Amino acid sequence: MPHVKPRHIVIDTDPGIDDAIGILLALASPEFSIAGITTVAGNIGIDTTTRNAGRLLAFAGQHDIPVFEGAAAPLSRPGPAPLNLHGKDGIGGVALPAPARPPESRPAVEWLADLLLSEPAGSVDIFALGPLTNVARLVLDHPDAAKRIGRIIAMGGVIAEAGNVGPRSEFNLWADPEAADAVVSSGLLLVLVPLDVTRRVRATRDFTAALSASGKPLASMVADLIESYFETSTHQESRPLHDPCVMLFALAPDLFRLENLRLSVGTGPTEEAGALTVDENGAPVQVAMGVDGPAALELLARTLAAF
Ligand code: BDR
Ligand code: CA
């Protein structure tokens, strides 16, 4: 394979079992150089998501990647209760070491703004795996830095099927709809990877067993994480790998079908919060609306097993 210069990325995340899988996939991918991980409250509180980011880096032996703590609550409404789906520790109870170093003292959004201003414009992408509070703060408080982002690839929303927290609402956008609205309407290059796609990248128990059998540490850890995900939903034959789809899209866009849509975000206090509406007056967003699920899973397994 020809050597390709790795792309600078920042992972903004609320780990979270599927966030953890996405982070491990990014660590295993030579296509990415991770400048830092910024954390946000979402699946569970900010102390735990920040600690989980540090634990994952310690497990992978990546002691040079800094973790910056971000928003503890949405822009203007109370945060969600912790999701049982991810277990009491946010990460399914899997055995991970303690962080090898504490989080940095700088607030996540300040660090991100300085990073964007110090790197060439367009050279840093943001992979957003949680509520969009940090990214919205950047857009609102540091517009000159925000406009230097290469692109934002965000897991969030649902377009043509039912939501997972409301009839038309997906968790990440529902948890902070004002932030989602600020990011969607910012004019920045945004690729949204909604439930319509992430529900089609599903790990079965056979897939998980094959990861484990590879004997490779990251693949085995991802198998443990998926197993724990099964434990919170015993009646399911497979589990959707939402957040890793962001990394998979960046690695292999040809596996996805993108549509250019104009979207608006529901910001009402009702169960419509975070709902996306295709709207001719909405903001232009590239939305992944199709995926070759088996090929995406194969890429995930191959990347983890090669590390
Ligand atoms: C999203 O919500 C969270 O529970 C997951 O980590 C993912 O980011 C899926 O709706
Ligand atoms: Ca997440």
GROMACS .gro file of N, CA and C in nm, residues 92-200:
model
  327
   92GLY      N    1  -1.944  -0.056   2.976
   92GLY     CA    2  -1.985  -0.197   2.979
   92GLY      C    3  -1.911  -0.283   3.080
   93GLY      N    4  -1.838  -0.220   3.172
   93GLY     CA    5  -1.769  -0.297   3.275
   93GLY      C    6  -1.646  -0.374   3.225
   94VAL      N    7  -1.599  -0.345   3.104
   94VAL     CA    8  -1.480  -0.417   3.055
   94VAL      C    9  -1.357  -0.375   3.136
   95ALA      N   10  -1.258  -0.465   3.140
   95ALA     CA   11  -1.138  -0.438   3.220
   95ALA      C   12  -1.042  -0.349   3.143
   96LEU      N   13  -1.029  -0.227   3.188
   96LEU     CA   14  -0.934  -0.133   3.126
   96LEU      C   15  -0.845  -0.077   3.237
   97PRO      N   16  -0.719  -0.043   3.206
   97PRO     CA   17  -0.634   0.017   3.309
   97PRO      C   18  -0.680   0.159   3.344
   98ALA      N   19  -0.625   0.211   3.452
   98ALA     CA   20  -0.648   0.353   3.485
   98ALA      C   21  -0.575   0.438   3.381
   99PRO      N   22  -0.619   0.563   3.363
   99PRO     CA   23  -0.546   0.651   3.271
   99PRO      C   24  -0.399   0.661   3.310
  100ALA      N   25  -0.309   0.666   3.211
  100ALA     CA   26  -0.166   0.676   3.241
  100ALA      C   27  -0.128   0.818   3.279
  101ARG      N   28  -0.211   0.915   3.239
  101ARG     CA   29  -0.185   1.055   3.275
  101ARG      C   30  -0.320   1.124   3.293
  102PRO      N   31  -0.321   1.230   3.372
  102PRO     CA   32  -0.450   1.299   3.395
  102PRO      C   33  -0.490   1.376   3.270
  103PRO      N   34  -0.617   1.417   3.262
  103PRO     CA   35  -0.655   1.505   3.151
  103PRO      C   36  -0.580   1.636   3.161
  104GLU      N   37  -0.565   1.703   3.048
  104GLU     CA   38  -0.496   1.833   3.045
  104GLU      C   39  -0.579   1.936   3.122
  105SER      N   40  -0.511   2.042   3.169
  105SER     CA   41  -0.586   2.141   3.247
  105SER      C   42  -0.663   2.238   3.158
  106ARG      N   43  -0.623   2.252   3.033
  106ARG     CA   44  -0.693   2.347   2.944
  106ARG      C   45  -0.832   2.295   2.909
  107PRO      N   46  -0.933   2.380   2.908
  107PRO     CA   47  -1.065   2.337   2.864
  107PRO      C   48  -1.060   2.295   2.716
  108ALA      N   49  -1.140   2.193   2.683
  108ALA     CA   50  -1.134   2.132   2.550
  108ALA      C   51  -1.151   2.234   2.437
  109VAL      N   52  -1.248   2.322   2.450
  109VAL     CA   53  -1.280   2.410   2.337
  109VAL      C   54  -1.169   2.513   2.315
  110GLU      N   55  -1.108   2.561   2.426
  110GLU     CA   56  -0.995   2.656   2.410
  110GLU      C   57  -0.878   2.589   2.339
  111TRP      N   58  -0.849   2.465   2.382
  111TRP     CA   59  -0.739   2.393   2.317
  111TRP      C   60  -0.769   2.372   2.168
  112LEU      N   61  -0.891   2.332   2.140
  112LEU     CA   62  -0.929   2.305   2.001
  112LEU      C   63  -0.915   2.431   1.917
  113ALA      N   64  -0.957   2.544   1.971
  113ALA     CA   65  -0.947   2.670   1.896
  113ALA      C   66  -0.799   2.702   1.867
  114ASP      N   67  -0.713   2.686   1.967
  114ASP     CA   68  -0.570   2.714   1.946
  114ASP      C   69  -0.510   2.618   1.844
  115LEU      N   70  -0.550   2.492   1.853
  115LEU     CA   71  -0.498   2.393   1.757
  115LEU      C   72  -0.535   2.435   1.614
  116LEU      N   73  -0.660   2.470   1.594
  116LEU     CA   74  -0.706   2.504   1.459
  116LEU      C   75  -0.636   2.630   1.407
  117LEU      N   76  -0.608   2.725   1.499
  117LEU     CA   77  -0.542   2.849   1.456
  117LEU      C   78  -0.393   2.826   1.429
  118SER      N   79  -0.337   2.721   1.489
  118SER     CA   80  -0.192   2.699   1.471
  118SER      C   81  -0.161   2.603   1.356
  119GLU      N   82  -0.258   2.527   1.310
  119GLU     CA   83  -0.236   2.433   1.200
  119GLU      C   84  -0.287   2.497   1.070
  120PRO      N   85  -0.236   2.449   0.955
  120PRO     CA   86  -0.287   2.505   0.828
  120PRO      C   87  -0.439   2.491   0.818
  121ALA      N   88  -0.504   2.593   0.764
  121ALA     CA   89  -0.651   2.590   0.750
  121ALA      C   90  -0.691   2.467   0.671
  122GLY      N   91  -0.793   2.398   0.718
  122GLY     CA   92  -0.846   2.282   0.646
  122GLY      C   93  -0.775   2.152   0.675
  123SER      N   94  -0.672   2.156   0.763
  123SER     CA   95  -0.591   2.034   0.780
  123SER      C   96  -0.634   1.948   0.898
  124VAL      N   97  -0.728   1.995   0.979
  124VAL     CA   98  -0.772   1.917   1.095
  124VAL      C   99  -0.921   1.887   1.082
  125ASP      N  100  -0.956   1.759   1.094
  125ASP     CA  101  -1.097   1.719   1.092
  125ASP      C  102  -1.143   1.687   1.234
  126ILE      N  103  -1.272   1.703   1.257
  126ILE     CA  104  -1.330   1.665   1.387
  126ILE      C  105  -1.422   1.547   1.366
  127PHE      N  106  -1.397   1.442   1.441
  127PHE     CA  107  -1.486   1.326   1.441
  127PHE      C  108  -1.572   1.338   1.567
  128ALA      N  109  -1.699   1.365   1.551
  128ALA     CA  110  -1.787   1.392   1.664
  128ALA      C  111  -1.875   1.270   1.692
  129LEU      N  112  -1.858   1.215   1.812
  129LEU     CA  113  -1.926   1.089   1.846
  129LEU      C  114  -2.030   1.106   1.956
  130GLY      N  115  -2.051   1.227   2.002
  130GLY     CA  116  -2.144   1.249   2.112
  130GLY      C  117  -2.231   1.371   2.086
  131PRO      N  118  -2.300   1.421   2.189
  131PRO     CA  119  -2.372   1.547   2.174
  131PRO      C  120  -2.276   1.656   2.124
  132LEU      N  121  -2.329   1.751   2.047
  132LEU     CA  122  -2.240   1.843   1.974
  132LEU      C  123  -2.205   1.970   2.053
  133THR      N  124  -2.214   1.962   2.185
  133THR     CA  125  -2.194   2.081   2.269
  133THR      C  126  -2.057   2.147   2.248
  134ASN      N  127  -1.951   2.068   2.250
  134ASN     CA  128  -1.817   2.128   2.234
  134ASN      C  129  -1.801   2.192   2.096
  135VAL      N  130  -1.848   2.122   1.995
  135VAL     CA  131  -1.831   2.174   1.858
  135VAL      C  132  -1.913   2.303   1.842
  136ALA      N  133  -2.032   2.305   1.903
  136ALA     CA  134  -2.115   2.426   1.896
  136ALA      C  135  -2.046   2.542   1.968
  137ARG      N  136  -1.986   2.514   2.085
  137ARG     CA  137  -1.914   2.620   2.159
  137ARG      C  138  -1.802   2.678   2.073
  138LEU      N  139  -1.733   2.590   2.002
  138LEU     CA  140  -1.626   2.636   1.914
  138LEU      C  141  -1.684   2.728   1.806
  139VAL      N  142  -1.792   2.684   1.745
  139VAL     CA  143  -1.856   2.762   1.638
  139VAL      C  144  -1.903   2.898   1.690
  140LEU      N  145  -1.961   2.898   1.810
  140LEU     CA  146  -2.022   3.020   1.863
  140LEU      C  147  -1.917   3.115   1.922
  141ASP      N  148  -1.817   3.059   1.991
  141ASP     CA  149  -1.723   3.144   2.066
  141ASP      C  150  -1.592   3.169   1.991
  142HIS      N  151  -1.559   3.081   1.896
  142HIS     CA  152  -1.431   3.094   1.825
  142HIS      C  153  -1.454   3.077   1.675
  143PRO      N  154  -1.535   3.163   1.615
  143PRO     CA  155  -1.570   3.142   1.473
  143PRO      C  156  -1.449   3.142   1.380
  144ASP      N  157  -1.345   3.221   1.412
  144ASP     CA  158  -1.229   3.224   1.323
  144ASP      C  159  -1.153   3.093   1.324
  145ALA      N  160  -1.153   3.029   1.441
  145ALA     CA  161  -1.090   2.896   1.449
  145ALA      C  162  -1.179   2.792   1.382
  146ALA      N  163  -1.309   2.799   1.408
  146ALA     CA  164  -1.401   2.698   1.355
  146ALA      C  165  -1.396   2.692   1.203
  147LYS      N  166  -1.381   2.808   1.140
  147LYS     CA  167  -1.385   2.804   0.993
  147LYS      C  168  -1.258   2.742   0.933
  148ARG      N  169  -1.161   2.710   1.016
  148ARG     CA  170  -1.040   2.641   0.968
  148ARG      C  171  -1.051   2.488   0.978
  149ILE      N  172  -1.164   2.438   1.032
  149ILE     CA  173  -1.184   2.292   1.036
  149ILE      C  174  -1.189   2.239   0.893
  150GLY      N  175  -1.124   2.123   0.870
  150GLY     CA  176  -1.135   2.060   0.738
  150GLY      C  177  -1.279   2.018   0.715
  151ARG      N  178  -1.323   1.921   0.794
  151ARG     CA  179  -1.465   1.885   0.794
  151ARG      C  180  -1.499   1.821   0.927
  152ILE      N  181  -1.627   1.827   0.958
  152ILE     CA  182  -1.679   1.759   1.077
  152ILE      C  183  -1.751   1.636   1.026
  153ILE      N  184  -1.716   1.521   1.082
  153ILE     CA  185  -1.793   1.400   1.052
  153ILE      C  186  -1.859   1.361   1.184
  154ALA      N  187  -1.991   1.364   1.186
  154ALA     CA  188  -2.063   1.345   1.313
  154ALA      C  189  -2.160   1.229   1.303
  155MET      N  190  -2.157   1.142   1.407
  155MET     CA  191  -2.264   1.043   1.420
  155MET      C  192  -2.381   1.113   1.486
  156GLY      N  193  -2.495   1.113   1.418
  156GLY     CA  194  -2.611   1.173   1.483
  156GLY      C  195  -2.730   1.183   1.391
  157GLY      N  196  -2.846   1.187   1.453
  157GLY     CA  197  -2.969   1.211   1.379
  157GLY      C  198  -3.026   1.086   1.312
  158VAL      N  199  -3.145   1.106   1.258
  158VAL     CA  200  -3.211   1.001   1.181
  158VAL      C  201  -3.297   1.073   1.079
  159ILE      N  202  -3.305   1.017   0.959
  159ILE     CA  203  -3.374   1.088   0.851
  159ILE      C  204  -3.506   1.019   0.815
  160ALA      N  205  -3.500   0.892   0.781
  160ALA     CA  206  -3.616   0.830   0.717
  160ALA      C  207  -3.673   0.714   0.797
  161GLU      N  208  -3.632   0.702   0.922
  161GLU     CA  209  -3.689   0.593   1.004
  161GLU      C  210  -3.706   0.645   1.147
  162ALA      N  211  -3.745   0.554   1.237
  162ALA     CA  212  -3.774   0.597   1.375
  162ALA      C  213  -3.645   0.632   1.449
  163GLY      N  214  -3.657   0.721   1.545
  163GLY     CA  215  -3.543   0.756   1.629
  163GLY      C  216  -3.517   0.651   1.736
  164ASN      N  217  -3.414   0.676   1.818
  164ASN     CA  218  -3.388   0.582   1.929
  164ASN      C  219  -3.418   0.644   2.066
  165VAL      N  220  -3.453   0.774   2.070
  165VAL     CA  221  -3.498   0.833   2.197
  165VAL      C  222  -3.631   0.904   2.183
  166GLY      N  223  -3.675   0.929   2.066
  166GLY     CA  224  -3.805   0.991   2.038
  166GLY      C  225  -3.849   0.941   1.902
  167PRO      N  226  -3.972   0.970   1.865
  167PRO     CA  227  -4.021   0.917   1.737
  167PRO      C  228  -3.929   0.951   1.620
  168ARG      N  229  -3.868   1.072   1.623
  168ARG     CA  230  -3.780   1.111   1.513
  168ARG      C  231  -3.646   1.161   1.564
  169SER      N  232  -3.615   1.127   1.687
  169SER     CA  233  -3.493   1.184   1.748
  169SER      C  234  -3.391   1.076   1.782
  170GLU      N  235  -3.268   1.108   1.750
  170GLU     CA  236  -3.152   1.023   1.785
  170GLU      C  237  -3.082   1.085   1.905
  171PHE      N  238  -3.019   1.002   1.988
  171PHE     CA  239  -2.966   1.047   2.117
  171PHE      C  240  -2.873   1.168   2.107
  172ASN      N  241  -2.772   1.164   2.021
  172ASN     CA  242  -2.670   1.271   2.024
  172ASN      C  243  -2.731   1.408   1.993
  173LEU      N  244  -2.822   1.415   1.897
  173LEU     CA  245  -2.882   1.543   1.863
  173LEU      C  246  -2.989   1.582   1.965
  174TRP      N  247  -3.060   1.482   2.015
  174TRP     CA  248  -3.164   1.506   2.116
  174TRP      C  249  -3.102   1.559   2.246
  175ALA      N  250  -2.983   1.508   2.283
  175ALA     CA  251  -2.922   1.546   2.410
  175ALA      C  252  -2.887   1.695   2.414
  176ASP      N  253  -2.852   1.752   2.299
  176ASP     CA  254  -2.824   1.897   2.295
  176ASP      C  255  -2.869   1.952   2.160
  177PRO      N  256  -3.000   1.970   2.143
  177PRO     CA  257  -3.050   2.012   2.011
  177PRO      C  258  -3.005   2.152   1.972
  178GLU      N  259  -2.986   2.243   2.071
  178GLU     CA  260  -2.939   2.378   2.037
  178GLU      C  261  -2.797   2.370   1.979
  179ALA      N  262  -2.716   2.281   2.037
  179ALA     CA  263  -2.580   2.263   1.983
  179ALA      C  264  -2.587   2.205   1.842
  180ALA      N  265  -2.671   2.106   1.823
  180ALA     CA  266  -2.684   2.044   1.690
  180ALA      C  267  -2.727   2.149   1.588
  181ASP      N  268  -2.821   2.234   1.629
  181ASP     CA  269  -2.870   2.339   1.538
  181ASP      C  270  -2.755   2.435   1.502
  182ALA      N  271  -2.675   2.474   1.602
  182ALA     CA  272  -2.564   2.567   1.576
  182ALA      C  273  -2.464   2.505   1.479
  183VAL      N  274  -2.438   2.377   1.494
  183VAL     CA  275  -2.338   2.313   1.406
  183VAL      C  276  -2.396   2.292   1.266
  184VAL      N  277  -2.520   2.244   1.259
  184VAL     CA  278  -2.581   2.219   1.127
  184VAL      C  279  -2.593   2.349   1.048
  185SER      N  280  -2.628   2.458   1.116
  185SER     CA  281  -2.649   2.583   1.043
  185SER      C  282  -2.523   2.670   1.035
  186SER      N  283  -2.407   2.614   1.073
  186SER     CA  284  -2.284   2.694   1.079
  186SER      C  285  -2.224   2.725   0.942
  187GLY      N  286  -2.261   2.647   0.842
  187GLY     CA  287  -2.198   2.664   0.710
  187GLY      C  288  -2.067   2.587   0.698
  188LEU      N  289  -2.024   2.519   0.806
  188LEU     CA  290  -1.902   2.438   0.799
  188LEU      C  291  -1.932   2.309   0.725
  189LEU      N  292  -1.828   2.249   0.668
  189LEU     CA  293  -1.847   2.124   0.594
  189LEU      C  294  -1.879   2.013   0.695
  190LEU      N  295  -1.999   1.961   0.685
  190LEU     CA  296  -2.048   1.862   0.783
  190LEU      C  297  -2.097   1.738   0.709
  191VAL      N  298  -2.043   1.624   0.751
  191VAL     CA  299  -2.096   1.495   0.705
  191VAL      C  300  -2.166   1.434   0.826
  192LEU      N  301  -2.293   1.405   0.810
  192LEU     CA  302  -2.370   1.345   0.918
  192LEU      C  303  -2.388   1.197   0.887
  193VAL      N  304  -2.364   1.114   0.989
  193VAL     CA  305  -2.384   0.969   0.974
  193VAL      C  306  -2.498   0.931   1.068
  194PRO      N  307  -2.619   0.920   1.015
  194PRO     CA  308  -2.737   0.900   1.100
  194PRO      C  309  -2.766   0.753   1.127
  195LEU      N  310  -2.867   0.732   1.211
  195LEU     CA  311  -2.908   0.594   1.244
  195LEU      C  312  -2.945   0.514   1.120
  196ASP      N  313  -2.996   0.584   1.016
  196ASP     CA  314  -3.034   0.514   0.892
  196ASP      C  315  -2.920   0.427   0.840
  197VAL      N  316  -2.796   0.471   0.867
  197VAL     CA  317  -2.678   0.398   0.822
  197VAL      C  318  -2.620   0.313   0.936
  198THR      N  319  -2.609   0.373   1.055
  198THR     CA  320  -2.536   0.301   1.162
  198THR      C  321  -2.610   0.175   1.206
  199ARG      N  322  -2.742   0.174   1.189
  199ARG     CA  323  -2.817   0.051   1.223
  199ARG      C  324  -2.790  -0.062   1.125
  200ARG      N  325  -2.723  -0.030   1.017
  200ARG     CA  326  -2.692  -0.134   0.918
  200ARG      C  327  -2.550  -0.186   0.927
   0.00000   0.00000   0.00000
